[in-house]
PDB file with SEQRES, HELIX, SHEET and CRYST1 records, atoms N, CA, C and O in Angstrom:
SEQRES   1 A   78  LYS VAL LEU GLU ASN LEU LEU LEU ASN ILE GLU LYS VAL          
SEQRES   2 A   78  THR LYS LYS LYS PHE ILE VAL SER PHE PRO LYS LEU PHE          
SEQRES   3 A   78  THR PHE GLN THR PRO ILE ARG LYS LEU TRP LEU TYR SER          
SEQRES   4 A   78  ARG ASN CYS PRO VAL TYR PHE TYR THR GLN HIS ASP LEU          
SEQRES   5 A   78  ALA LYS LEU PHE LYS ARG LEU GLY LEU ARG TYR LYS PHE          
SEQRES   6 A   78  LYS ASP CYS GLY VAL ASN MET LEU ALA VAL LEU GLU LYS          
HELIX    1 AA1 VAL A    2  VAL A   13  1                                  12    
HELIX    2 AA2 THR A   30  TYR A   38  1                                   9    
HELIX    3 AA3 GLN A   49  ARG A   58  1                                  10    
SHEET    1 AA1 3 LYS A  17  PRO A  23  0                                        
SHEET    2 AA1 3 ASN A  71  GLU A  77 -1                                        
SHEET    3 AA1 3 ARG A  62  CYS A  68 -1                                        
CRYST1    1.000    1.000    1.000  90.00  90.00  90.00 P 1           1          
ATOM      1  N   LYS A   1       0.820  -1.198   0.000  1.00  0.00           N  
ATOM      2  CA  LYS A   1       0.000   0.000   0.000  1.00  0.00           C  
ATOM      3  C   LYS A   1       0.865   1.265   0.000  1.00  0.00           C  
ATOM      4  O   LYS A   1       0.491   2.274  -0.598  1.00  0.00           O  
ATOM      5  N   VAL A   2       2.009   1.209   0.664  1.00  0.00           N  
ATOM      6  CA  VAL A   2       2.899   2.370   0.711  1.00  0.00           C  
ATOM      7  C   VAL A   2       3.403   2.710  -0.688  1.00  0.00           C  
ATOM      8  O   VAL A   2       3.396   3.873  -1.093  1.00  0.00           O  
ATOM      9  N   LEU A   3       3.837   1.694  -1.420  1.00  0.00           N  
ATOM     10  CA  LEU A   3       4.327   1.922  -2.783  1.00  0.00           C  
ATOM     11  C   LEU A   3       3.216   2.475  -3.670  1.00  0.00           C  
ATOM     12  O   LEU A   3       3.448   3.382  -4.470  1.00  0.00           O  
ATOM     13  N   GLU A   4       2.027   1.936  -3.528  1.00  0.00           N  
ATOM     14  CA  GLU A   4       0.895   2.403  -4.326  1.00  0.00           C  
ATOM     15  C   GLU A   4       0.631   3.889  -4.059  1.00  0.00           C  
ATOM     16  O   GLU A   4       0.454   4.667  -4.997  1.00  0.00           O  
ATOM     17  N   ASN A   5       0.604   4.278  -2.790  1.00  0.00           N  
ATOM     18  CA  ASN A   5       0.385   5.687  -2.446  1.00  0.00           C  
ATOM     19  C   ASN A   5       1.505   6.576  -2.965  1.00  0.00           C  
ATOM     20  O   ASN A   5       1.253   7.677  -3.454  1.00  0.00           O  
ATOM     21  N   LEU A   6       2.734   6.104  -2.861  1.00  0.00           N  
ATOM     22  CA  LEU A   6       3.869   6.875  -3.362  1.00  0.00           C  
ATOM     23  C   LEU A   6       3.742   7.121  -4.867  1.00  0.00           C  
ATOM     24  O   LEU A   6       3.928   8.244  -5.335  1.00  0.00           O  
ATOM     25  N   LEU A   7       3.430   6.078  -5.611  1.00  0.00           N  
ATOM     26  CA  LEU A   7       3.294   6.220  -7.065  1.00  0.00           C  
ATOM     27  C   LEU A   7       2.145   7.160  -7.429  1.00  0.00           C  
ATOM     28  O   LEU A   7       2.264   7.955  -8.361  1.00  0.00           O  
ATOM     29  N   LEU A   8       1.045   7.071  -6.704  1.00  0.00           N  
ATOM     30  CA  LEU A   8      -0.086   7.955  -6.980  1.00  0.00           C  
ATOM     31  C   LEU A   8       0.268   9.416  -6.687  1.00  0.00           C  
ATOM     32  O   LEU A   8      -0.152  10.311  -7.421  1.00  0.00           O  
ATOM     33  N   ASN A   9       1.030   9.660  -5.629  1.00  0.00           N  
ATOM     34  CA  ASN A   9       1.464  11.025  -5.315  1.00  0.00           C  
ATOM     35  C   ASN A   9       2.432  11.561  -6.359  1.00  0.00           C  
ATOM     36  O   ASN A   9       2.345  12.727  -6.745  1.00  0.00           O  
ATOM     37  N   ILE A  10       3.355  10.718  -6.819  1.00  0.00           N  
ATOM     38  CA  ILE A  10       4.291  11.144  -7.872  1.00  0.00           C  
ATOM     39  C   ILE A  10       3.511  11.460  -9.143  1.00  0.00           C  
ATOM     40  O   ILE A  10       3.786  12.452  -9.818  1.00  0.00           O  
ATOM     41  N   GLU A  11       2.549  10.621  -9.463  1.00  0.00           N  
ATOM     42  CA  GLU A  11       1.745  10.819 -10.671  1.00  0.00           C  
ATOM     43  C   GLU A  11       1.016  12.168 -10.629  1.00  0.00           C  
ATOM     44  O   GLU A  11       0.888  12.835 -11.655  1.00  0.00           O  
ATOM     45  N   LYS A  12       0.548  12.561  -9.466  1.00  0.00           N  
ATOM     46  CA  LYS A  12      -0.188  13.825  -9.325  1.00  0.00           C  
ATOM     47  C   LYS A  12       0.660  15.046  -9.671  1.00  0.00           C  
ATOM     48  O   LYS A  12       0.137  16.032 -10.190  1.00  0.00           O  
ATOM     49  N   VAL A  13       1.962  14.991  -9.390  1.00  0.00           N  
ATOM     50  CA  VAL A  13       2.808  16.168  -9.585  1.00  0.00           C  
ATOM     51  C   VAL A  13       3.629  16.125 -10.878  1.00  0.00           C  
ATOM     52  O   VAL A  13       4.414  17.037 -11.138  1.00  0.00           O  
ATOM     53  N   THR A  14       3.459  15.097 -11.674  1.00  0.00           N  
ATOM     54  CA  THR A  14       4.172  15.023 -12.942  1.00  0.00           C  
ATOM     55  C   THR A  14       3.230  15.336 -14.092  1.00  0.00           C  
ATOM     56  O   THR A  14       2.018  15.151 -13.991  1.00  0.00           O  
ATOM     57  N   LYS A  15       3.803  15.807 -15.174  1.00  0.00           N  
ATOM     58  CA  LYS A  15       2.987  16.137 -16.333  1.00  0.00           C  
ATOM     59  C   LYS A  15       2.700  14.916 -17.202  1.00  0.00           C  
ATOM     60  O   LYS A  15       1.581  14.746 -17.686  1.00  0.00           O  
ATOM     61  N   LYS A  16       3.703  14.070 -17.400  1.00  0.00           N  
ATOM     62  CA  LYS A  16       3.498  12.949 -18.308  1.00  0.00           C  
ATOM     63  C   LYS A  16       4.218  11.682 -17.855  1.00  0.00           C  
ATOM     64  O   LYS A  16       3.572  10.683 -17.538  1.00  0.00           O  
ATOM     65  N   LYS A  17       5.557  11.714 -17.822  1.00  0.00           N  
ATOM     66  CA  LYS A  17       6.350  10.523 -17.518  1.00  0.00           C  
ATOM     67  C   LYS A  17       7.141  10.707 -16.226  1.00  0.00           C  
ATOM     68  O   LYS A  17       7.463  11.825 -15.821  1.00  0.00           O  
ATOM     69  N   PHE A  18       7.442   9.574 -15.593  1.00  0.00           N  
ATOM     70  CA  PHE A  18       8.388   9.594 -14.482  1.00  0.00           C  
ATOM     71  C   PHE A  18       9.106   8.250 -14.425  1.00  0.00           C  
ATOM     72  O   PHE A  18       8.607   7.236 -14.911  1.00  0.00           O  
ATOM     73  N   ILE A  19      10.282   8.271 -13.823  1.00  0.00           N  
ATOM     74  CA  ILE A  19      11.136   7.081 -13.755  1.00  0.00           C  
ATOM     75  C   ILE A  19      11.338   6.719 -12.295  1.00  0.00           C  
ATOM     76  O   ILE A  19      11.631   7.580 -11.465  1.00  0.00           O  
ATOM     77  N   VAL A  20      11.180   5.446 -11.988  1.00  0.00           N  
ATOM     78  CA  VAL A  20      11.409   4.958 -10.632  1.00  0.00           C  
ATOM     79  C   VAL A  20      12.360   3.759 -10.689  1.00  0.00           C  
ATOM     80  O   VAL A  20      12.400   3.023 -11.674  1.00  0.00           O  
ATOM     81  N   SER A  21      13.113   3.585  -9.619  1.00  0.00           N  
ATOM     82  CA  SER A  21      14.086   2.497  -9.538  1.00  0.00           C  
ATOM     83  C   SER A  21      13.698   1.570  -8.391  1.00  0.00           C  
ATOM     84  O   SER A  21      13.316   2.020  -7.311  1.00  0.00           O  
ATOM     85  N   PHE A  22      13.802   0.267  -8.647  1.00  0.00           N  
ATOM     86  CA  PHE A  22      13.448  -0.739  -7.643  1.00  0.00           C  
ATOM     87  C   PHE A  22      14.570  -1.753  -7.530  1.00  0.00           C  
ATOM     88  O   PHE A  22      15.133  -2.165  -8.544  1.00  0.00           O  
ATOM     89  N   PRO A  23      14.911  -2.171  -6.294  1.00  0.00           N  
ATOM     90  CA  PRO A  23      15.871  -3.267  -6.153  1.00  0.00           C  
ATOM     91  C   PRO A  23      15.201  -4.581  -6.548  1.00  0.00           C  
ATOM     92  O   PRO A  23      14.055  -4.839  -6.180  1.00  0.00           O  
ATOM     93  N   LYS A  24      15.915  -5.393  -7.287  1.00  0.00           N  
ATOM     94  CA  LYS A  24      15.377  -6.685  -7.718  1.00  0.00           C  
ATOM     95  C   LYS A  24      15.407  -7.686  -6.571  1.00  0.00           C  
ATOM     96  O   LYS A  24      16.257  -7.621  -5.683  1.00  0.00           O  
ATOM     97  N   LEU A  25      14.464  -8.604  -6.613  1.00  0.00           N  
ATOM     98  CA  LEU A  25      14.375  -9.634  -5.583  1.00  0.00           C  
ATOM     99  C   LEU A  25      15.439 -10.708  -5.758  1.00  0.00           C  
ATOM    100  O   LEU A  25      16.081 -11.094  -4.782  1.00  0.00           O  
ATOM    101  N   PHE A  26      15.639 -11.192  -6.957  1.00  0.00           N  
ATOM    102  CA  PHE A  26      16.508 -12.345  -7.169  1.00  0.00           C  
ATOM    103  C   PHE A  26      17.850 -11.951  -7.788  1.00  0.00           C  
ATOM    104  O   PHE A  26      18.074 -12.138  -8.984  1.00  0.00           O  
ATOM    105  N   THR A  27      18.735 -11.405  -6.955  1.00  0.00           N  
ATOM    106  CA  THR A  27      20.106 -11.136  -7.391  1.00  0.00           C  
ATOM    107  C   THR A  27      21.045 -11.639  -6.302  1.00  0.00           C  
ATOM    108  O   THR A  27      20.623 -11.866  -5.168  1.00  0.00           O  
ATOM    109  N   PHE A  28      22.303 -11.811  -6.642  1.00  0.00           N  
ATOM    110  CA  PHE A  28      23.270 -12.308  -5.659  1.00  0.00           C  
ATOM    111  C   PHE A  28      23.469 -11.314  -4.526  1.00  0.00           C  
ATOM    112  O   PHE A  28      23.888 -11.706  -3.437  1.00  0.00           O  
ATOM    113  N   GLN A  29      23.179 -10.028  -4.757  1.00  0.00           N  
ATOM    114  CA  GLN A  29      23.398  -9.001  -3.735  1.00  0.00           C  
ATOM    115  C   GLN A  29      22.208  -8.820  -2.786  1.00  0.00           C  
ATOM    116  O   GLN A  29      22.323  -8.100  -1.794  1.00  0.00           O  
ATOM    117  N   THR A  30      21.088  -9.451  -3.068  1.00  0.00           N  
ATOM    118  CA  THR A  30      19.887  -9.248  -2.253  1.00  0.00           C  
ATOM    119  C   THR A  30      20.127  -9.522  -0.767  1.00  0.00           C  
ATOM    120  O   THR A  30      19.795  -8.668   0.054  1.00  0.00           O  
ATOM    121  N   PRO A  31      20.687 -10.674  -0.384  1.00  0.00           N  
ATOM    122  CA  PRO A  31      20.888 -10.919   1.054  1.00  0.00           C  
ATOM    123  C   PRO A  31      21.839  -9.910   1.704  1.00  0.00           C  
ATOM    124  O   PRO A  31      21.605  -9.474   2.832  1.00  0.00           O  
ATOM    125  N   ILE A  32      22.896  -9.543   1.005  1.00  0.00           N  
ATOM    126  CA  ILE A  32      23.861  -8.582   1.538  1.00  0.00           C  
ATOM    127  C   ILE A  32      23.197  -7.220   1.714  1.00  0.00           C  
ATOM    128  O   ILE A  32      23.344  -6.576   2.754  1.00  0.00           O  
ATOM    129  N   ARG A  33      22.481  -6.796   0.709  1.00  0.00           N  
ATOM    130  CA  ARG A  33      21.798  -5.504   0.749  1.00  0.00           C  
ATOM    131  C   ARG A  33      20.767  -5.474   1.885  1.00  0.00           C  
ATOM    132  O   ARG A  33      20.647  -4.486   2.608  1.00  0.00           O  
ATOM    133  N   LYS A  34      20.034  -6.571   2.022  1.00  0.00           N  
ATOM    134  CA  LYS A  34      19.005  -6.643   3.059  1.00  0.00           C  
ATOM    135  C   LYS A  34      19.634  -6.543   4.452  1.00  0.00           C  
ATOM    136  O   LYS A  34      19.145  -5.789   5.293  1.00  0.00           O  
ATOM    137  N   LEU A  35      20.690  -7.279   4.700  1.00  0.00           N  
ATOM    138  CA  LEU A  35      21.363  -7.219   5.998  1.00  0.00           C  
ATOM    139  C   LEU A  35      21.959  -5.840   6.271  1.00  0.00           C  
ATOM    140  O   LEU A  35      21.819  -5.306   7.371  1.00  0.00           O  
ATOM    141  N   TRP A  36      22.612  -5.274   5.287  1.00  0.00           N  
ATOM    142  CA  TRP A  36      23.240  -3.963   5.448  1.00  0.00           C  
ATOM    143  C   TRP A  36      22.198  -2.899   5.794  1.00  0.00           C  
ATOM    144  O   TRP A  36      22.403  -2.109   6.715  1.00  0.00           O  
ATOM    145  N   LEU A  37      21.094  -2.873   5.069  1.00  0.00           N  
ATOM    146  CA  LEU A  37      20.053  -1.875   5.319  1.00  0.00           C  
ATOM    147  C   LEU A  37      19.319  -2.154   6.636  1.00  0.00           C  
ATOM    148  O   LEU A  37      18.974  -1.222   7.364  1.00  0.00           O  
ATOM    149  N   TYR A  38      19.082  -3.437   6.942  1.00  0.00           N  
ATOM    150  CA  TYR A  38      18.437  -3.791   8.206  1.00  0.00           C  
ATOM    151  C   TYR A  38      19.284  -3.314   9.386  1.00  0.00           C  
ATOM    152  O   TYR A  38      18.742  -2.821  10.375  1.00  0.00           O  
ATOM    153  N   SER A  39      20.591  -3.453   9.293  1.00  0.00           N  
ATOM    154  CA  SER A  39      21.481  -3.036  10.378  1.00  0.00           C  
ATOM    155  C   SER A  39      21.449  -1.528  10.591  1.00  0.00           C  
ATOM    156  O   SER A  39      21.873  -1.042  11.640  1.00  0.00           O  
ATOM    157  N   ARG A  40      20.955  -0.790   9.616  1.00  0.00           N  
ATOM    158  CA  ARG A  40      20.844   0.666   9.704  1.00  0.00           C  
ATOM    159  C   ARG A  40      19.384   1.117   9.899  1.00  0.00           C  
ATOM    160  O   ARG A  40      19.055   2.290   9.722  1.00  0.00           O  
ATOM    161  N   ASN A  41      18.532   0.170  10.261  1.00  0.00           N  
ATOM    162  CA  ASN A  41      17.102   0.445  10.479  1.00  0.00           C  
ATOM    163  C   ASN A  41      16.437   1.097   9.279  1.00  0.00           C  
ATOM    164  O   ASN A  41      15.587   1.975   9.427  1.00  0.00           O  
ATOM    165  N   CYS A  42      16.828   0.666   8.101  1.00  0.00           N  
ATOM    166  CA  CYS A  42      16.265   1.196   6.861  1.00  0.00           C  
ATOM    167  C   CYS A  42      15.442   0.101   6.188  1.00  0.00           C  
ATOM    168  O   CYS A  42      15.997  -0.912   5.761  1.00  0.00           O  
ATOM    169  N   PRO A  43      14.135   0.291   6.088  1.00  0.00           N  
ATOM    170  CA  PRO A  43      13.342  -0.747   5.416  1.00  0.00           C  
ATOM    171  C   PRO A  43      13.653  -0.796   3.923  1.00  0.00           C  
ATOM    172  O   PRO A  43      13.859   0.232   3.279  1.00  0.00           O  
ATOM    173  N   VAL A  44      13.680  -1.996   3.400  1.00  0.00           N  
ATOM    174  CA  VAL A  44      13.904  -2.167   1.965  1.00  0.00           C  
ATOM    175  C   VAL A  44      12.952  -3.243   1.470  1.00  0.00           C  
ATOM    176  O   VAL A  44      12.706  -4.238   2.152  1.00  0.00           O  
ATOM    177  N   TYR A  45      12.429  -3.030   0.286  1.00  0.00           N  
ATOM    178  CA  TYR A  45      11.485  -3.968  -0.313  1.00  0.00           C  
ATOM    179  C   TYR A  45      12.022  -4.375  -1.668  1.00  0.00           C  
ATOM    180  O   TYR A  45      12.486  -3.533  -2.438  1.00  0.00           O  
ATOM    181  N   PHE A  46      11.961  -5.657  -1.960  1.00  0.00           N  
ATOM    182  CA  PHE A  46      12.451  -6.180  -3.224  1.00  0.00           C  
ATOM    183  C   PHE A  46      11.265  -6.610  -4.067  1.00  0.00           C  
ATOM    184  O   PHE A  46      10.283  -7.134  -3.544  1.00  0.00           O  
ATOM    185  N   TYR A  47      11.355  -6.388  -5.378  1.00  0.00           N  
ATOM    186  CA  TYR A  47      10.224  -6.607  -6.268  1.00  0.00           C  
ATOM    187  C   TYR A  47      10.606  -7.473  -7.456  1.00  0.00           C  
ATOM    188  O   TYR A  47      11.762  -7.520  -7.874  1.00  0.00           O  
ATOM    189  N   THR A  48       9.602  -8.153  -7.983  1.00  0.00           N  
ATOM    190  CA  THR A  48       9.774  -8.831  -9.261  1.00  0.00           C  
ATOM    191  C   THR A  48       9.109  -7.968 -10.326  1.00  0.00           C  
ATOM    192  O   THR A  48       8.210  -7.180 -10.031  1.00  0.00           O  
ATOM    193  N   GLN A  49       9.547  -8.121 -11.530  1.00  0.00           N  
ATOM    194  CA  GLN A  49       8.960  -7.375 -12.643  1.00  0.00           C  
ATOM    195  C   GLN A  49       7.470  -7.701 -12.768  1.00  0.00           C  
ATOM    196  O   GLN A  49       6.655  -6.826 -13.059  1.00  0.00           O  
ATOM    197  N   HIS A  50       7.135  -8.949 -12.547  1.00  0.00           N  
ATOM    198  CA  HIS A  50       5.742  -9.382 -12.639  1.00  0.00           C  
ATOM    199  C   HIS A  50       4.858  -8.649 -11.611  1.00  0.00           C  
ATOM    200  O   HIS A  50       3.779  -8.165 -11.951  1.00  0.00           O  
ATOM    201  N   ASP A  51       5.319  -8.573 -10.370  1.00  0.00           N  
ATOM    202  CA  ASP A  51       4.549  -7.895  -9.316  1.00  0.00           C  
ATOM    203  C   ASP A  51       4.386  -6.408  -9.612  1.00  0.00           C  
ATOM    204  O   ASP A  51       3.312  -5.842  -9.407  1.00  0.00           O  
ATOM    205  N   LEU A  52       5.449  -5.782 -10.094  1.00  0.00           N  
ATOM    206  CA  LEU A  52       5.364  -4.359 -10.428  1.00  0.00           C  
ATOM    207  C   LEU A  52       4.426  -4.123 -11.604  1.00  0.00           C  
ATOM    208  O   LEU A  52       3.658  -3.162 -11.602  1.00  0.00           O  
ATOM    209  N   ALA A  53       4.483  -4.990 -12.607  1.00  0.00           N  
ATOM    210  CA  ALA A  53       3.600  -4.839 -13.769  1.00  0.00           C  
ATOM    211  C   ALA A  53       2.140  -4.911 -13.338  1.00  0.00           C  
ATOM    212  O   ALA A  53       1.315  -4.136 -13.824  1.00  0.00           O  
ATOM    213  N   LYS A  54       1.812  -5.827 -12.436  1.00  0.00           N  
ATOM    214  CA  LYS A  54       0.434  -5.928 -11.938  1.00  0.00           C  
ATOM    215  C   LYS A  54       0.015  -4.645 -11.223  1.00  0.00           C  
ATOM    216  O   LYS A  54      -1.101  -4.159 -11.408  1.00  0.00           O  
ATOM    217  N   LEU A  55       0.908  -4.108 -10.414  1.00  0.00           N  
ATOM    218  CA  LEU A  55       0.611  -2.865  -9.691  1.00  0.00           C  
ATOM    219  C   LEU A  55       0.398  -1.707 -10.664  1.00  0.00           C  
ATOM    220  O   LEU A  55      -0.565  -0.951 -10.534  1.00  0.00           O  
ATOM    221  N   PHE A  56       1.297  -1.569 -11.637  1.00  0.00           N  
ATOM    222  CA  PHE A  56       1.186  -0.469 -12.601  1.00  0.00           C  
ATOM    223  C   PHE A  56      -0.117  -0.563 -13.394  1.00  0.00           C  
ATOM    224  O   PHE A  56      -0.778   0.447 -13.634  1.00  0.00           O  
ATOM    225  N   LYS A  57      -0.476  -1.759 -13.791  1.00  0.00           N  
ATOM    226  CA  LYS A  57      -1.741  -1.950 -14.525  1.00  0.00           C  
ATOM    227  C   LYS A  57      -2.928  -1.556 -13.654  1.00  0.00           C  
ATOM    228  O   LYS A  57      -3.844  -0.873 -14.112  1.00  0.00           O  
ATOM    229  N   ARG A  58      -2.907  -1.983 -12.418  1.00  0.00           N  
ATOM    230  CA  ARG A  58      -4.009  -1.661 -11.506  1.00  0.00           C  
ATOM    231  C   ARG A  58      -4.148  -0.149 -11.308  1.00  0.00           C  
ATOM    232  O   ARG A  58      -5.257   0.354 -11.131  1.00  0.00           O  
ATOM    233  N   LEU A  59      -3.027   0.572 -11.339  1.00  0.00           N  
ATOM    234  CA  LEU A  59      -3.049   2.024 -11.168  1.00  0.00           C  
ATOM    235  C   LEU A  59      -3.314   2.761 -12.484  1.00  0.00           C  
ATOM    236  O   LEU A  59      -3.418   3.988 -12.502  1.00  0.00           O  
ATOM    237  N   GLY A  60      -3.423   2.015 -13.578  1.00  0.00           N  
ATOM    238  CA  GLY A  60      -3.690   2.635 -14.870  1.00  0.00           C  
ATOM    239  C   GLY A  60      -2.481   3.325 -15.481  1.00  0.00           C  
ATOM    240  O   GLY A  60      -2.630   4.271 -16.254  1.00  0.00           O  
ATOM    241  N   LEU A  61      -1.291   2.862 -15.140  1.00  0.00           N  
ATOM    242  CA  LEU A  61      -0.051   3.453 -15.658  1.00  0.00           C  
ATOM    243  C   LEU A  61       0.517   2.591 -16.777  1.00  0.00           C  
ATOM    244  O   LEU A  61       0.558   1.365 -16.668  1.00  0.00           O  
ATOM    245  N   ARG A  62       0.952   3.235 -17.845  1.00  0.00           N  
ATOM    246  CA  ARG A  62       1.699   2.517 -18.884  1.00  0.00           C  
ATOM    247  C   ARG A  62       3.140   2.432 -18.402  1.00  0.00           C  
ATOM    248  O   ARG A  62       3.620   3.329 -17.708  1.00  0.00           O  
ATOM    249  N   TYR A  63       3.824   1.366 -18.766  1.00  0.00           N  
ATOM    250  CA  TYR A  63       5.167   1.161 -18.223  1.00  0.00           C  
ATOM    251  C   TYR A  63       6.080   0.470 -19.217  1.00  0.00           C  
ATOM    252  O   TYR A  63       5.637  -0.250 -20.112  1.00  0.00           O  
ATOM    253  N   LYS A  64       7.375   0.713 -19.032  1.00  0.00           N  
ATOM    254  CA  LYS A  64       8.451   0.003 -19.733  1.00  0.00           C  
ATOM    255  C   LYS A  64       9.529  -0.246 -18.699  1.00  0.00           C  
ATOM    256  O   LYS A  64       9.838   0.627 -17.887  1.00  0.00           O  
ATOM    257  N   PHE A  65      10.101  -1.440 -18.730  1.00  0.00           N  
ATOM    258  CA  PHE A  65      11.161  -1.785 -17.793  1.00  0.00           C  
ATOM    259  C   PHE A  65      12.525  -1.706 -18.466  1.00  0.00           C  
ATOM    260  O   PHE A  65      12.665  -1.976 -19.659  1.00  0.00           O  
ATOM    261  N   LYS A  66      13.517  -1.332 -17.682  1.00  0.00           N  
ATOM    262  CA  LYS A  66      14.913  -1.327 -18.122  1.00  0.00           C  
ATOM    263  C   LYS A  66      15.716  -2.054 -17.052  1.00  0.00           C  
ATOM    264  O   LYS A  66      15.731  -1.642 -15.893  1.00  0.00           O  
ATOM    265  N   ASP A  67      16.377  -3.126 -17.440  1.00  0.00           N  
ATOM    266  CA  ASP A  67      17.179  -3.908 -16.508  1.00  0.00           C  
ATOM    267  C   ASP A  67      18.504  -3.199 -16.273  1.00  0.00           C  
ATOM    268  O   ASP A  67      19.222  -2.890 -17.224  1.00  0.00           O  
ATOM    269  N   CYS A  68      18.827  -2.942 -15.024  1.00  0.00           N  
ATOM    270  CA  CYS A  68      20.078  -2.260 -14.671  1.00  0.00           C  
ATOM    271  C   CYS A  68      20.866  -3.084 -13.655  1.00  0.00           C  
ATOM    272  O   CYS A  68      21.309  -2.558 -12.634  1.00  0.00           O  
ATOM    273  N   GLY A  69      21.036  -4.350 -13.930  1.00  0.00           N  
ATOM    274  CA  GLY A  69      21.795  -5.210 -13.020  1.00  0.00           C  
ATOM    275  C   GLY A  69      20.999  -5.560 -11.788  1.00  0.00           C  
ATOM    276  O   GLY A  69      20.013  -6.292 -11.876  1.00  0.00           O  
ATOM    277  N   VAL A  70      21.412  -5.046 -10.622  1.00  0.00           N  
ATOM    278  CA  VAL A  70      20.716  -5.373  -9.380  1.00  0.00           C  
ATOM    279  C   VAL A  70      19.471  -4.512  -9.174  1.00  0.00           C  
ATOM    280  O   VAL A  70      18.688  -4.755  -8.255  1.00  0.00           O  
ATOM    281  N   ASN A  71      19.293  -3.517 -10.020  1.00  0.00           N  
ATOM    282  CA  ASN A  71      18.107  -2.666  -9.960  1.00  0.00           C  
ATOM    283  C   ASN A  71      17.318  -2.773 -11.254  1.00  0.00           C  
ATOM    284  O   ASN A  71      17.817  -3.226 -12.285  1.00  0.00           O  
ATOM    285  N   MET A  72      16.088  -2.345 -11.161  1.00  0.00           N  
ATOM    286  CA  MET A  72      15.197  -2.331 -12.309  1.00  0.00           C  
ATOM    287  C   MET A  72      14.599  -0.934 -12.399  1.00  0.00           C  
ATOM    288  O   MET A  72      14.048  -0.425 -11.423  1.00  0.00           O  
ATOM    289  N   LEU A  73      14.707  -0.317 -13.564  1.00  0.00           N  
ATOM    290  CA  LEU A  73      14.072   0.979 -13.773  1.00  0.00           C  
ATOM    291  C   LEU A  73      12.741   0.770 -14.457  1.00  0.00           C  
ATOM    292  O   LEU A  73      12.593  -0.111 -15.304  1.00  0.00           O  
ATOM    293  N   ALA A  74      11.774   1.588 -14.082  1.00  0.00           N  
ATOM    294  CA  ALA A  74      10.482   1.575 -14.740  1.00  0.00           C  
ATOM    295  C   ALA A  74      10.186   2.991 -15.197  1.00  0.00           C  
ATOM    296  O   ALA A  74      10.207   3.927 -14.398  1.00  0.00           O  
ATOM    297  N   VAL A  75       9.909   3.144 -16.485  1.00  0.00           N  
ATOM    298  CA  VAL A  75       9.472   4.416 -17.041  1.00  0.00           C  
ATOM    299  C   VAL A  75       7.954   4.339 -17.064  1.00  0.00           C  
ATOM    300  O   VAL A  75       7.376   3.487 -17.738  1.00  0.00           O  
ATOM    301  N   LEU A  76       7.314   5.234 -16.326  1.00  0.00           N  
ATOM    302  CA  LEU A  76       5.860   5.199 -16.179  1.00  0.00           C  
ATOM    303  C   LEU A  76       5.235   6.405 -16.833  1.00  0.00           C  
ATOM    304  O   LEU A  76       5.781   7.508 -16.797  1.00  0.00           O  
ATOM    305  N   GLU A  77       4.072   6.179 -17.436  1.00  0.00           N  
ATOM    306  CA  GLU A  77       3.310   7.249 -18.091  1.00  0.00           C  
ATOM    307  C   GLU A  77       1.875   7.177 -17.630  1.00  0.00           C  
ATOM    308  O   GLU A  77       1.339   6.109 -17.336  1.00  0.00           O  
ATOM    309  N   LYS A  78       1.269   8.351 -17.574  1.00  0.00           N  
ATOM    310  CA  LYS A  78      -0.158   8.416 -17.210  1.00  0.00           C  
ATOM    311  C   LYS A  78      -0.996   7.859 -18.333  1.00  0.00           C  
ATOM    312  O   LYS A  78      -2.222   7.823 -18.228  1.00  0.00           O  
TER     313      LYS A  78                                                      
END                                                                             
C-alpha cells in the first residue's frame, strides 16, 4: 500500500512521464543488501517485474522496464 500511495502522489505532480528504480528480488546481492540496510534500520522492499507490472496496470499506468543489473528501472506514463 505504501508503494501504491507513493506512485499515486508522484503521478499527481508530474505532467506525463516519471522514472522509478526498484531493487530486484533475485540477485546475488539481495541478502547482503538486506542485511546492510536492516542493520541501519532502513526498510527495503524487493520486487519482481511481474509484481510491479500488476501494480502499474491496476493504477492505470503505462510502463516500460529497463534492466540495470541489481536494480530495475520503470518508465511510467499516465
